[in-house]
XYZ file of C-alpha atoms in Angstrom:
145
model
C 11.399 -5.324 -36.395
C 14.475 -7.198 -37.523
C 16.523 -4.069 -36.900
C 15.488 -4.061 -33.228
C 16.577 -7.663 -32.748
C 19.916 -6.958 -34.426
C 20.557 -4.000 -32.143
C 19.803 -6.132 -29.087
C 22.067 -8.912 -30.322
C 24.976 -6.487 -30.891
C 25.277 -5.418 -27.279
C 25.452 -8.282 -24.826
C 24.536 -6.200 -21.775
C 21.275 -5.117 -23.450
C 20.540 -8.746 -24.263
C 21.197 -9.853 -20.685
C 19.025 -7.046 -19.298
C 16.222 -7.913 -21.729
C 16.317 -11.565 -20.659
C 16.356 -10.635 -16.960
C 13.390 -8.290 -17.377
C 11.478 -10.968 -19.301
C 12.158 -13.469 -16.511
C 10.943 -10.928 -13.941
C 7.752 -10.326 -15.928
C 6.929 -13.950 -16.701
C 7.730 -15.559 -13.346
C 6.099 -14.446 -10.126
C 9.206 -13.088 -8.424
C 8.266 -11.343 -5.186
C 9.728 -7.936 -4.431
C 11.600 -7.745 -1.089
C 9.841 -5.697 1.591
C 12.510 -3.001 1.888
C 12.544 -2.431 -1.868
C 8.748 -2.521 -2.028
C 8.520 0.201 0.636
C 10.860 2.418 -1.378
C 8.932 1.881 -4.608
C 5.391 2.060 -3.220
C 5.243 5.838 -2.814
C 4.942 8.641 -5.381
C 8.682 9.385 -5.535
C 9.533 5.709 -5.980
C 6.955 5.268 -8.723
C 8.228 8.345 -10.565
C 11.829 7.139 -10.336
C 10.912 3.662 -11.640
C 9.015 5.247 -14.540
C 11.968 7.550 -15.288
C 14.383 4.618 -15.336
C 12.139 2.686 -17.692
C 11.908 5.713 -19.986
C 15.716 5.906 -19.991
C 15.772 2.301 -21.175
C 13.384 3.286 -23.943
C 15.833 5.913 -25.167
C 18.685 3.379 -25.263
C 16.974 0.597 -27.172
C 13.371 0.355 -28.349
C 12.791 -3.319 -27.573
C 14.554 -3.053 -24.233
C 12.538 0.085 -23.453
C 9.187 -1.546 -24.163
C 10.076 -4.554 -22.032
C 11.393 -2.149 -19.386
C 8.071 -0.259 -19.327
C 6.168 -3.509 -18.843
C 8.628 -4.599 -16.142
C 8.256 -1.219 -14.387
C 4.483 -1.616 -14.349
C 4.787 -5.160 -12.982
C 7.309 -3.981 -10.367
C 4.977 -1.216 -9.164
C 2.030 -3.631 -8.975
C 4.000 -6.267 -7.081
C 5.347 -3.625 -4.694
C 1.789 -2.510 -3.950
C 0.824 -6.130 -3.278
C 3.825 -6.645 -0.989
C 3.208 -3.534 1.126
C -0.557 -4.022 1.236
C -1.681 -0.752 -0.330
C -3.435 -2.627 -3.122
C -5.439 -4.597 -0.556
C -6.384 -1.337 1.176
C -7.691 0.069 -2.094
C -9.586 -3.137 -2.895
C -11.160 -3.983 0.444
C -11.419 -0.838 2.585
C -14.294 1.491 1.723
C -13.580 5.068 0.778
C -14.914 8.034 2.731
C -17.584 8.669 0.094
C -18.877 5.094 0.405
C -18.846 5.294 4.208
C -20.728 8.595 4.100
C -23.352 7.147 1.757
C -23.910 4.141 4.028
C -24.162 6.274 7.160
C -26.539 8.784 5.589
C -28.747 5.893 4.449
C -28.784 4.591 8.030
C -29.598 7.992 9.522
C -32.773 8.679 7.545
C -35.462 9.048 10.203
C -39.162 9.664 9.463
C -40.669 13.050 10.269
C -42.258 12.989 13.716
C -45.531 14.578 14.815
C -43.675 17.232 16.794
C -41.684 18.272 13.741
C -44.870 18.519 11.675
C -46.584 20.672 14.317
C -43.590 22.996 14.626
C -43.390 23.323 10.849
C -47.083 24.274 10.640
C -46.942 26.851 13.451
C -47.245 30.515 12.652
C -43.952 32.356 12.748
C -43.133 34.391 15.831
C -43.691 38.119 15.614
C -40.443 39.814 16.511
C -41.792 43.308 15.856
C -43.677 43.590 19.167
C -42.316 46.351 21.402
C -41.738 44.844 24.857
C -40.138 47.894 26.451
C -43.431 49.404 27.707
C -45.130 47.093 30.164
C -48.685 47.589 31.390
C -48.110 46.503 34.969
C -46.082 47.957 37.804
C -44.261 45.497 40.030
C -45.028 45.750 43.724
C -42.322 44.908 46.175
C -43.499 43.279 49.364
C -41.892 43.562 52.761
C -38.510 41.810 52.669
C -37.848 42.138 56.395
C -34.368 43.588 55.659
C -33.308 40.448 53.750
C -31.631 42.587 51.124
C -29.096 43.839 53.689
C -27.567 40.389 54.317
């Protein structure tokens, strides 16, 4: 533990960066809208995580503080752009579907019961041979018009 503090104290730029990241974490510093829009997408989140992992490879204490600062930066960017509010307050499609299916549960009507109890239709009856012969009456040449 003492070794980490000594390594931070040796390099002034690591010390300054550690202090700046601690200030960003502790105080509620809002992320500007343009920066929040760049960070609040998958590519932006991956790049912020990659930068924080690079800090971890340089100095352990600075890397841990950098990981926490990256998490805070991603959360504040989501709050600035409004995607966190969308996730919190707008229902998902599964919730909407559950509500609508609960609303659309209708009782079985008498007609549906009668149709369900009916005998099935017989589709095997041969209808090609009819027992009657049609008789054509006098059309008075109406078919010629």
